[in-house]
Short mmCIF file of N, CA, C and O in Angstrom, two decimals:
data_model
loop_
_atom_site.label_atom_id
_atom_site.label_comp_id
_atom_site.label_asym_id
_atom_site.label_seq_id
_atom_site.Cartn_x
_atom_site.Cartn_y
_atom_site.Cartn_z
N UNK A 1 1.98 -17.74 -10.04
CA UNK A 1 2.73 -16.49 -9.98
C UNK A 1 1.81 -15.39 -9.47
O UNK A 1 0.75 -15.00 -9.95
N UNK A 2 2.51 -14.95 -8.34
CA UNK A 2 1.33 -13.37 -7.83
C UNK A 2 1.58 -12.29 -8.50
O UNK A 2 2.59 -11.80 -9.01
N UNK A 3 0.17 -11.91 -8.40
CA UNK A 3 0.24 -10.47 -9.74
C UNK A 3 -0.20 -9.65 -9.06
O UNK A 3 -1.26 -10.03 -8.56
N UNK A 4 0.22 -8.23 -8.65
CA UNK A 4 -0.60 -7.14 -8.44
C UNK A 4 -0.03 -6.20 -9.12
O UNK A 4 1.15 -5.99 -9.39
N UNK A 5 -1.54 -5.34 -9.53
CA UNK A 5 -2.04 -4.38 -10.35
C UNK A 5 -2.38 -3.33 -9.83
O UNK A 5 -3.51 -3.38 -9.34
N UNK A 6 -1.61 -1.92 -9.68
CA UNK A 6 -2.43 -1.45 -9.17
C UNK A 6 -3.26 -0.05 -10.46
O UNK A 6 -2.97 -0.03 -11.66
N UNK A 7 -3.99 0.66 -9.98
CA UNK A 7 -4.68 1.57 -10.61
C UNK A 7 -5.55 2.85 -9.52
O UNK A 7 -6.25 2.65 -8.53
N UNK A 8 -5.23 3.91 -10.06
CA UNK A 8 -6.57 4.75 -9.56
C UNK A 8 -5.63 6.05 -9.22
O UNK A 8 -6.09 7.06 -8.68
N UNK A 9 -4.38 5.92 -9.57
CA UNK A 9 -3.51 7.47 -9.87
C UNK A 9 -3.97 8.35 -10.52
O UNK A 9 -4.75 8.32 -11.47
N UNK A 10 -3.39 9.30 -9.91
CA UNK A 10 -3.94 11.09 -11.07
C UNK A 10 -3.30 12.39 -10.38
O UNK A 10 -2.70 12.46 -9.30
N UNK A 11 -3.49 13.00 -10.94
CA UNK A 11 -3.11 14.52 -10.57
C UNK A 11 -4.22 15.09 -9.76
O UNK A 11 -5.36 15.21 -10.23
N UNK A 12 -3.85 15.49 -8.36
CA UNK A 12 -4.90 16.23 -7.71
C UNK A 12 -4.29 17.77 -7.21
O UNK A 12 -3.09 17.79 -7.48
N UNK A 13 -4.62 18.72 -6.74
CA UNK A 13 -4.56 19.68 -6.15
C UNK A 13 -4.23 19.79 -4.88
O UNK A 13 -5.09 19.03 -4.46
N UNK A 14 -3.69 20.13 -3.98
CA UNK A 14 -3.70 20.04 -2.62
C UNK A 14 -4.76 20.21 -1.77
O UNK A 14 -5.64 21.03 -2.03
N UNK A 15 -4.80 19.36 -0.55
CA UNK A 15 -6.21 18.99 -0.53
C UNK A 15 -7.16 17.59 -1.04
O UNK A 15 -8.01 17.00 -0.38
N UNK A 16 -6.88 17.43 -1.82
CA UNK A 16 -7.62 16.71 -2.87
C UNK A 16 -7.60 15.37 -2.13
O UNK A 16 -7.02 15.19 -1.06
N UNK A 17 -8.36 14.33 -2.88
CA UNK A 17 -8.29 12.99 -2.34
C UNK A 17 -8.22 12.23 -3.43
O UNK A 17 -8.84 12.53 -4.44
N UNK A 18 -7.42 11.12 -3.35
CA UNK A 18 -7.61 9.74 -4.54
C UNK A 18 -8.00 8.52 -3.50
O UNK A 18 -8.04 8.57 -2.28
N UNK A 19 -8.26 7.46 -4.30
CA UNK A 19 -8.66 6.05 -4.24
C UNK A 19 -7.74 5.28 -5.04
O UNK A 19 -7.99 5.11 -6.23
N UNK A 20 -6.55 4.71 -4.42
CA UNK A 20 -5.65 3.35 -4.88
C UNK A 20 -6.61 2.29 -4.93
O UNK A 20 -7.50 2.16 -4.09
N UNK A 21 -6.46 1.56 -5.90
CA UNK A 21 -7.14 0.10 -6.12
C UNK A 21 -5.73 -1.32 -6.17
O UNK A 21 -4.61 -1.00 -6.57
N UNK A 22 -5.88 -2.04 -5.95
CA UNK A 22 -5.00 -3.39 -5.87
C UNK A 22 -5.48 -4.21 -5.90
O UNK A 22 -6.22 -4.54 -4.97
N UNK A 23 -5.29 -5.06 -7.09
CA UNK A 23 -6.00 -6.43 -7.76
C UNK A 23 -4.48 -7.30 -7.68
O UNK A 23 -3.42 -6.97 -8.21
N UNK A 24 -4.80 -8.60 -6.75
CA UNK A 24 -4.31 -8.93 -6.30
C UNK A 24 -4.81 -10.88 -7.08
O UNK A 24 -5.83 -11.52 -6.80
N UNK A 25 -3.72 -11.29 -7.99
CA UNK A 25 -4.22 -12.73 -8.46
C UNK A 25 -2.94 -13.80 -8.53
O UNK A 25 -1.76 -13.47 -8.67
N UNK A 26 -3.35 -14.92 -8.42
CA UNK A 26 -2.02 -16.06 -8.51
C UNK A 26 -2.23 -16.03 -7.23
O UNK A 26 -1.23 -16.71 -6.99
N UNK A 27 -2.71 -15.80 -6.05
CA UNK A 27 -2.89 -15.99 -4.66
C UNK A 27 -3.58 -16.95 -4.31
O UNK A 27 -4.81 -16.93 -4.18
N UNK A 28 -2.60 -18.24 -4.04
CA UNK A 28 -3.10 -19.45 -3.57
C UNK A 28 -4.05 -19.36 -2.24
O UNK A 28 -5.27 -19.29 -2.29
N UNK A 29 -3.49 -19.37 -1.36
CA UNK A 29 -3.69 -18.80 0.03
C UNK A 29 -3.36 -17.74 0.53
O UNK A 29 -2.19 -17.38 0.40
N UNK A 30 -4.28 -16.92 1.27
CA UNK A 30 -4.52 -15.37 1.52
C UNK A 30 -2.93 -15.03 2.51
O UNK A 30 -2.72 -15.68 3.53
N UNK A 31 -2.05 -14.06 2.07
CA UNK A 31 -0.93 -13.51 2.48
C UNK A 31 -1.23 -13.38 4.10
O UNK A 31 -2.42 -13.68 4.21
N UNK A 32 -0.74 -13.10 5.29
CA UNK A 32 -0.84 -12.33 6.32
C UNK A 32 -1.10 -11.32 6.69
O UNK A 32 -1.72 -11.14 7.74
N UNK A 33 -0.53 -10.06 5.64
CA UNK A 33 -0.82 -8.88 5.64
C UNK A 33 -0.13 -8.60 4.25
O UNK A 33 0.74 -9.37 3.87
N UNK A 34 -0.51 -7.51 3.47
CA UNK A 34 -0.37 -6.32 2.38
C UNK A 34 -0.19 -5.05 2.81
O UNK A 34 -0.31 -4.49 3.90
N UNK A 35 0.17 -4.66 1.58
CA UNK A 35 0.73 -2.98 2.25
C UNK A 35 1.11 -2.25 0.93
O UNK A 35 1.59 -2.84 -0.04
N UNK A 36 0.76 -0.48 1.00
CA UNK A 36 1.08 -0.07 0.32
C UNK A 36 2.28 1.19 0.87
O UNK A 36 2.34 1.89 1.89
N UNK A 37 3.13 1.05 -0.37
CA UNK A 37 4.22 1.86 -0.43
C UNK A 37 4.46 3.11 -1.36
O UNK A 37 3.60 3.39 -2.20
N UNK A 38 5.86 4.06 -1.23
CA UNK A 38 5.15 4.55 -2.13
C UNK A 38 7.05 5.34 -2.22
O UNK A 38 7.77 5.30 -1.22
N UNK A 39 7.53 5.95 -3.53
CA UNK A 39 8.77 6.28 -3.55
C UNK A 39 8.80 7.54 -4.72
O UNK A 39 8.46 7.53 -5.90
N UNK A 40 9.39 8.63 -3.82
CA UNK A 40 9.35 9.63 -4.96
C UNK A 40 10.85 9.73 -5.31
O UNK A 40 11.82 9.34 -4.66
N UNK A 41 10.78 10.42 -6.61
CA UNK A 41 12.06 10.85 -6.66
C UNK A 41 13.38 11.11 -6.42
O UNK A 41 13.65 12.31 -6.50
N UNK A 42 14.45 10.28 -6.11
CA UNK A 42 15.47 10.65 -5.35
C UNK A 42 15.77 10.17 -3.72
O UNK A 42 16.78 10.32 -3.03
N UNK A 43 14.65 9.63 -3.44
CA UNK A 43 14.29 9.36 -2.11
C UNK A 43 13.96 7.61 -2.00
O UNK A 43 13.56 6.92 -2.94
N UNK A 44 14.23 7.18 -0.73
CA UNK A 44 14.28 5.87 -0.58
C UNK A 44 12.66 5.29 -0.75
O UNK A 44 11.78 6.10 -0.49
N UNK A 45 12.42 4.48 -1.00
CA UNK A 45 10.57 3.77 -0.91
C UNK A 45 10.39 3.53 1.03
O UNK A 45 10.92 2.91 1.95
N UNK A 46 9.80 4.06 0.89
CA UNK A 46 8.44 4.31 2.09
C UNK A 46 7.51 3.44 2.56
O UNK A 46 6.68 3.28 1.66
N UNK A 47 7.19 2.69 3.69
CA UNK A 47 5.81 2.30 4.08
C UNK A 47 5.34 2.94 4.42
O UNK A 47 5.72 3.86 5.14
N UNK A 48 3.69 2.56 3.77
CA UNK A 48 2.80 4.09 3.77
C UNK A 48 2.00 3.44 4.72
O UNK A 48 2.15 3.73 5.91
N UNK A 49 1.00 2.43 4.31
CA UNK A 49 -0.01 1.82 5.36
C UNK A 49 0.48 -0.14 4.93
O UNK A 49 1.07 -0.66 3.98
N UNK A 50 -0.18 -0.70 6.28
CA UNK A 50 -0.38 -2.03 6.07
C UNK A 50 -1.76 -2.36 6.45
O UNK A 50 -2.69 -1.58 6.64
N UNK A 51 -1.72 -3.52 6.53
CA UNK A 51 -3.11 -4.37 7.35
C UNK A 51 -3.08 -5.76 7.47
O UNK A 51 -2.93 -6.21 6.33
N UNK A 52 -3.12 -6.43 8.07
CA UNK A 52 -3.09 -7.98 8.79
C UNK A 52 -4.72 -8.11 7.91
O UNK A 52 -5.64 -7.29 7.95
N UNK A 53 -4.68 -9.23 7.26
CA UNK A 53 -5.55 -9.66 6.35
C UNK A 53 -6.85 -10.20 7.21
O UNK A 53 -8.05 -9.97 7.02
N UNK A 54 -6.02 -11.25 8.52
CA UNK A 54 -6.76 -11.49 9.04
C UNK A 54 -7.01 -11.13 10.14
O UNK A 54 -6.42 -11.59 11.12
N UNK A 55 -8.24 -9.93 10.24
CA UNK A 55 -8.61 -9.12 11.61
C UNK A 55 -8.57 -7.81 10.87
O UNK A 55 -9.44 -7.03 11.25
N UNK A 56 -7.90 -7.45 10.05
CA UNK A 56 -7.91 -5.91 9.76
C UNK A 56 -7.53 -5.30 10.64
O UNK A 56 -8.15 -4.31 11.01
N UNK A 57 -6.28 -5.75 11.30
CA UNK A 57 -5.49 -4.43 11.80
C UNK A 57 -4.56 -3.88 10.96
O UNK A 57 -3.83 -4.40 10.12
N UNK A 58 -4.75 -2.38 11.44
CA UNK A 58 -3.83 -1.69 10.22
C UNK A 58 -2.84 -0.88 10.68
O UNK A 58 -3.18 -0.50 11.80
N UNK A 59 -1.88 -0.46 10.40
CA UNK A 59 -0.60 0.48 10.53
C UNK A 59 -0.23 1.22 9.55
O UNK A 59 -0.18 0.77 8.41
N UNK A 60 0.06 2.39 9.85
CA UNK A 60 0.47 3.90 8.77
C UNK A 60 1.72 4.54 9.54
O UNK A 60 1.80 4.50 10.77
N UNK A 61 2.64 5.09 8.75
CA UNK A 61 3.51 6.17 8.64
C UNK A 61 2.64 7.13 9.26
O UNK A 61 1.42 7.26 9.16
N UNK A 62 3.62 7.88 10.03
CA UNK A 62 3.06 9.03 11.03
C UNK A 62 2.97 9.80 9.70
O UNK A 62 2.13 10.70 9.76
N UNK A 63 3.66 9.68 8.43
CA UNK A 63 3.26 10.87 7.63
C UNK A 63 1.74 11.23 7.09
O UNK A 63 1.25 12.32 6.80
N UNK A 64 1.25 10.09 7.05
CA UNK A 64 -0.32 9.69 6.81
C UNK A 64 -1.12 9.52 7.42
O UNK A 64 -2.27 9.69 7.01
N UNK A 65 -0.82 9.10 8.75
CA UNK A 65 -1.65 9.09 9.65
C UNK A 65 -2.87 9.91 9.90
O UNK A 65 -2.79 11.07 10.28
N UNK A 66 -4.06 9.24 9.67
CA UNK A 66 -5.52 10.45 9.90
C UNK A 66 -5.50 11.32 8.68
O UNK A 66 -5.88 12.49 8.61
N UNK A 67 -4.98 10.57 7.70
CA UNK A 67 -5.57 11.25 6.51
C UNK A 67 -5.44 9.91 5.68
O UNK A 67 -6.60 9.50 5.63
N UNK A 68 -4.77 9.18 5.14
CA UNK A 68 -4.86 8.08 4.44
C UNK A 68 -5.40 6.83 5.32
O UNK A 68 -5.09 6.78 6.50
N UNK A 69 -6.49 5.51 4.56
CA UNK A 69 -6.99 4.71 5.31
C UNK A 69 -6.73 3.34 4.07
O UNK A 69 -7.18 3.35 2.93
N UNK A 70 -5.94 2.31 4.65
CA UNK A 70 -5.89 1.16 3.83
C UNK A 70 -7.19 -0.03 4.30
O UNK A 70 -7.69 -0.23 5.41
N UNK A 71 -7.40 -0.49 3.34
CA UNK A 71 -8.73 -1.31 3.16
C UNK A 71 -8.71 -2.76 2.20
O UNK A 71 -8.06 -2.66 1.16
N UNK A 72 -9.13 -3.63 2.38
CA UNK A 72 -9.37 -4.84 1.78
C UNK A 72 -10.88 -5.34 1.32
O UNK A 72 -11.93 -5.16 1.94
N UNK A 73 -10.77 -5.75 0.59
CA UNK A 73 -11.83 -6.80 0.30
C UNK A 73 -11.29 -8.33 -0.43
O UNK A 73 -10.96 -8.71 -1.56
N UNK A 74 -11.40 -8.84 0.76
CA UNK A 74 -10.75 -10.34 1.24
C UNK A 74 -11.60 -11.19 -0.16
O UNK A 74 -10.91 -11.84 -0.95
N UNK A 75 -12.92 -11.11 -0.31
CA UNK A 75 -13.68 -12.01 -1.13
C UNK A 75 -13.06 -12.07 -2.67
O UNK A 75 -12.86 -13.09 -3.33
N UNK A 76 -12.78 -10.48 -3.12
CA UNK A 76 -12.36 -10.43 -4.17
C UNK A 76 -10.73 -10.06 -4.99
O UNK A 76 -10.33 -9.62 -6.07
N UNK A 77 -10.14 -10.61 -3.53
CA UNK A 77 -8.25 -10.26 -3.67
C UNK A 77 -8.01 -8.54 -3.77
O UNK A 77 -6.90 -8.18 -4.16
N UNK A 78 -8.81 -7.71 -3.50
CA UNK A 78 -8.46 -6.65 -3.87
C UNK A 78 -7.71 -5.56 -2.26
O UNK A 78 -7.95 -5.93 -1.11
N UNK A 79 -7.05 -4.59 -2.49
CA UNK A 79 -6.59 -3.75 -1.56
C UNK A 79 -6.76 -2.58 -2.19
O UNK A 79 -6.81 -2.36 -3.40
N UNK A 80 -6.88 -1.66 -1.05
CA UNK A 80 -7.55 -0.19 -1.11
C UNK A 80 -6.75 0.53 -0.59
O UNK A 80 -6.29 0.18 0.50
N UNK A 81 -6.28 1.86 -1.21
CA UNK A 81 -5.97 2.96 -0.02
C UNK A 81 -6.57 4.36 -0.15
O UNK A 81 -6.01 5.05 -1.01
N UNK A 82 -7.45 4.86 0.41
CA UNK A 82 -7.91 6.01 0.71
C UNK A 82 -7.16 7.24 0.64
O UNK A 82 -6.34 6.62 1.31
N UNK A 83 -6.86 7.90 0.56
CA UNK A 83 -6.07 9.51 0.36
C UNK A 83 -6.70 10.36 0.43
O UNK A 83 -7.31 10.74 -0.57
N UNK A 84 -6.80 11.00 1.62
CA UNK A 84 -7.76 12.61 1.90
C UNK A 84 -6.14 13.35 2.37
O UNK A 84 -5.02 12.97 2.72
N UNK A 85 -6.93 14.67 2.09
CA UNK A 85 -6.36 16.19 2.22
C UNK A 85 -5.05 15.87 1.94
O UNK A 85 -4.20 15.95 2.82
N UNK A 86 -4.73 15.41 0.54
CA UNK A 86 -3.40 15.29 -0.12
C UNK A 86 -2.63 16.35 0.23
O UNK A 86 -3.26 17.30 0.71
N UNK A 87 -0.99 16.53 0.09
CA UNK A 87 -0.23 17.59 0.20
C UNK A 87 0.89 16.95 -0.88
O UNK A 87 1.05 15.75 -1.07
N UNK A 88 1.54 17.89 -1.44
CA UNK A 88 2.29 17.98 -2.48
C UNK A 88 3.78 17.02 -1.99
O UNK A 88 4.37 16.34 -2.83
N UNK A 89 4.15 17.08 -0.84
CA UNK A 89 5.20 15.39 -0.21
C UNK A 89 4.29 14.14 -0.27
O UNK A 89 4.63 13.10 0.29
N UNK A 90 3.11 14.27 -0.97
CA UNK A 90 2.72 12.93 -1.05
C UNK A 90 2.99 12.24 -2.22
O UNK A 90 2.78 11.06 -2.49
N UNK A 91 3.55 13.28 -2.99
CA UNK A 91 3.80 13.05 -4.97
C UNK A 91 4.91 12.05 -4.59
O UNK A 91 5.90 12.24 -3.88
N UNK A 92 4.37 10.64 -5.42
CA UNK A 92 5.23 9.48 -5.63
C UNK A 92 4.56 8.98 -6.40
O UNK A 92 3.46 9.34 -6.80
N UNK A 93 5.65 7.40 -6.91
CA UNK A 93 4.98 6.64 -7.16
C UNK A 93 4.46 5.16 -5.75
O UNK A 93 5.13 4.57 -4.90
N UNK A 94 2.85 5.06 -6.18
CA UNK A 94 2.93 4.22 -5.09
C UNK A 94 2.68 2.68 -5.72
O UNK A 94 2.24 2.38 -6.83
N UNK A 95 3.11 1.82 -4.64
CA UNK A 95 3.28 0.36 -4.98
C UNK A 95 2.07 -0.28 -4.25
O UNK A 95 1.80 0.26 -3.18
N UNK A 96 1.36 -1.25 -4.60
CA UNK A 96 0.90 -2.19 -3.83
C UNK A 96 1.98 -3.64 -3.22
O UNK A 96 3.15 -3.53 -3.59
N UNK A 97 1.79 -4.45 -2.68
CA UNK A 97 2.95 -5.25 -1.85
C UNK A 97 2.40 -6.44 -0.99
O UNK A 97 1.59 -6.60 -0.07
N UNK A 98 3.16 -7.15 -1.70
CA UNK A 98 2.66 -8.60 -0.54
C UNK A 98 3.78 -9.73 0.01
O UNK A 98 4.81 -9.79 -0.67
N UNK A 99 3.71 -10.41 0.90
CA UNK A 99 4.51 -10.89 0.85
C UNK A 99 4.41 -12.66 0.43
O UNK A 99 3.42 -13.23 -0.02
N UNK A 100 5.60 -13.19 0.72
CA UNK A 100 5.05 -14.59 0.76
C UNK A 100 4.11 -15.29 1.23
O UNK A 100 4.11 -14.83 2.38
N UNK A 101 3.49 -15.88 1.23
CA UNK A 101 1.74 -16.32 1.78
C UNK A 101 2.60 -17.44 3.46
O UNK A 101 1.87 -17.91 4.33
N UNK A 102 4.18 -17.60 3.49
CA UNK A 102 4.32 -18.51 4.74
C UNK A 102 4.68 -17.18 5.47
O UNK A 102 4.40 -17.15 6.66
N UNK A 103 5.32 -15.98 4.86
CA UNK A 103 5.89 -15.03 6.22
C UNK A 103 4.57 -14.60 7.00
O UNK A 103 3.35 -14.67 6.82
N UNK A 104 5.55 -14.05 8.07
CA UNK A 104 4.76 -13.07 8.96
C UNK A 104 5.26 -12.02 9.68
O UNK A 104 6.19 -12.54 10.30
N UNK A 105 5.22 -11.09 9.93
CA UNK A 105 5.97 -9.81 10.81
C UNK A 105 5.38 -9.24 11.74
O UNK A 105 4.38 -9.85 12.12
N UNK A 106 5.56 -8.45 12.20
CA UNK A 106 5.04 -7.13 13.23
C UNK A 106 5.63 -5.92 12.00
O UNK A 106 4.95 -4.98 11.57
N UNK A 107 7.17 -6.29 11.55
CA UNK A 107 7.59 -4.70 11.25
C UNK A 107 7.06 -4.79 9.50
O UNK A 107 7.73 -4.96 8.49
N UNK A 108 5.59 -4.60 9.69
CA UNK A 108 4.75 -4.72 8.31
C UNK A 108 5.41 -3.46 7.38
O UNK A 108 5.60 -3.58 6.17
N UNK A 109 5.73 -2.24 8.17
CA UNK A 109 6.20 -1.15 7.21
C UNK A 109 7.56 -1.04 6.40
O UNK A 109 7.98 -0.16 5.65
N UNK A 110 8.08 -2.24 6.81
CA UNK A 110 9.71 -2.49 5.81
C UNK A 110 9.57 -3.46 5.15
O UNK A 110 9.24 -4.64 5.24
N UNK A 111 10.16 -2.18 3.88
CA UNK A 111 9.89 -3.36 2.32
C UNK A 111 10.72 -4.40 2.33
O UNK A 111 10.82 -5.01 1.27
N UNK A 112 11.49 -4.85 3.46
CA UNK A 112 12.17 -6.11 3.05
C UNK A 112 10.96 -7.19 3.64
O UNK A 112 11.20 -8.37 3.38
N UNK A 113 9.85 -6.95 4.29
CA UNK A 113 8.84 -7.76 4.75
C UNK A 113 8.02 -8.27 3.42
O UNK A 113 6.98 -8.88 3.68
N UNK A 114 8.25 -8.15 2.43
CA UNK A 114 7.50 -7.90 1.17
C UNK A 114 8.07 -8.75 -0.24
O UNK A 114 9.05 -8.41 -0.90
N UNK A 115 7.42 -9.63 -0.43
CA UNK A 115 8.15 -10.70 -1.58
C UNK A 115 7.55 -10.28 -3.49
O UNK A 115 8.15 -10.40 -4.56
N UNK A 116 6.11 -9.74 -3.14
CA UNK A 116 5.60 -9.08 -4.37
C UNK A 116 5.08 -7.79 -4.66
O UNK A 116 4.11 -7.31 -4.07
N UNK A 117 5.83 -7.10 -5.74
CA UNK A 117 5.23 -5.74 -5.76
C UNK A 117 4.82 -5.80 -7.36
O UNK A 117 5.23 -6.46 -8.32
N UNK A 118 3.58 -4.54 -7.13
CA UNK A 118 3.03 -4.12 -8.74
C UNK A 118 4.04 -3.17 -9.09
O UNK A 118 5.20 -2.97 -8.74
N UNK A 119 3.20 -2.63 -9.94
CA UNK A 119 4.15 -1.85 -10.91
C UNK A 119 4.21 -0.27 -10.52
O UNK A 119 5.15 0.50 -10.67
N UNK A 120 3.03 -0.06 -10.03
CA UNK A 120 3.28 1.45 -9.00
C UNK A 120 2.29 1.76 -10.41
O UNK A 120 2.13 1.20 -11.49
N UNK A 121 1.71 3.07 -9.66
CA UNK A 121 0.86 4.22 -9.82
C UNK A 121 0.99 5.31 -9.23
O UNK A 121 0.96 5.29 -8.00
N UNK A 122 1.20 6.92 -10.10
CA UNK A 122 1.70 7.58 -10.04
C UNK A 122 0.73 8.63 -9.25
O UNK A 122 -0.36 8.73 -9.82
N UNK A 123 0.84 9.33 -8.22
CA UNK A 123 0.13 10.02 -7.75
C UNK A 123 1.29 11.44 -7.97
O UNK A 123 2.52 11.41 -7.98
N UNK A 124 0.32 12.66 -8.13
CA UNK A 124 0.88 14.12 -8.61
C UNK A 124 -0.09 14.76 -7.70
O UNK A 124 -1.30 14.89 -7.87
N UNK A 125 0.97 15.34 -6.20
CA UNK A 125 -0.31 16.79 -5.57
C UNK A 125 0.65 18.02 -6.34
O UNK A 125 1.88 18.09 -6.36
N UNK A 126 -0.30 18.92 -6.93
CA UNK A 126 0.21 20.13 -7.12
C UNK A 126 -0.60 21.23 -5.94
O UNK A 126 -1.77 21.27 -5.54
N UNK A 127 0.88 22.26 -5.57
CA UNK A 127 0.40 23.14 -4.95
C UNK A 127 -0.53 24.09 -5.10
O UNK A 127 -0.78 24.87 -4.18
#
């Protein structure tokens, strides 16, 4: 059974930066690509960033673009996402996401590409 965990939410200021963490276990063989998402309030869930596991290519939402950076470390199942110069439309909760270890896509940023999600971590920008 795949498990992801994620951690490293908080309340920042605008401006501000966090570090998403994703512990990623029950992973027989390494997925294709992961991705994090993210859904506030009232509003549909979002692809925020992905990355092709193997090669590290990555893809972001023009909303993030050049300010958020997704990251892996393949050795130890884990996924990363970076968050600089937060703004207060970034307040959600965000998900880590994987899919089945046989799929594969191009359209990495739709959550129907996606067979496992954590439990989300809450990110808060205040103005």
């Amino acid at each position: 059974q795949v498990q992801l965990v994620e951690s490293g939410g908080g309340s920042v200021q605008t401006g501000g930066s966090l570090k998403l963490s994703c512990a990623a276990s029950g992973v027989a063989k390494r997925t294709a690509y992961m991705g994090w998402f993210r859904q506030a309030p009232g509003r549909a869930r979002e692809g925020v960033a992905s990355i092709y596991t193997d090669g590290g290519i990555t893809d972001y939402a023009d909303s993030v673009r050049g300010r958020f950076t997704i990251s892996q470390d393949n050795a130890n199942n884990m996924l990363y996402l970076q968050m600089n110069n937060l703004k207060p439309e970034d307040t959600a909760m965000y998900y880590c996401a994987a899919p089945d270890r046989t799929w594969y896509t191009q359209n990495v940023l739709s959550d129907s590409m996606y067979k496992y999600w954590g439990q989300g971590t809450q990110v808060t920008v205040s103005s």
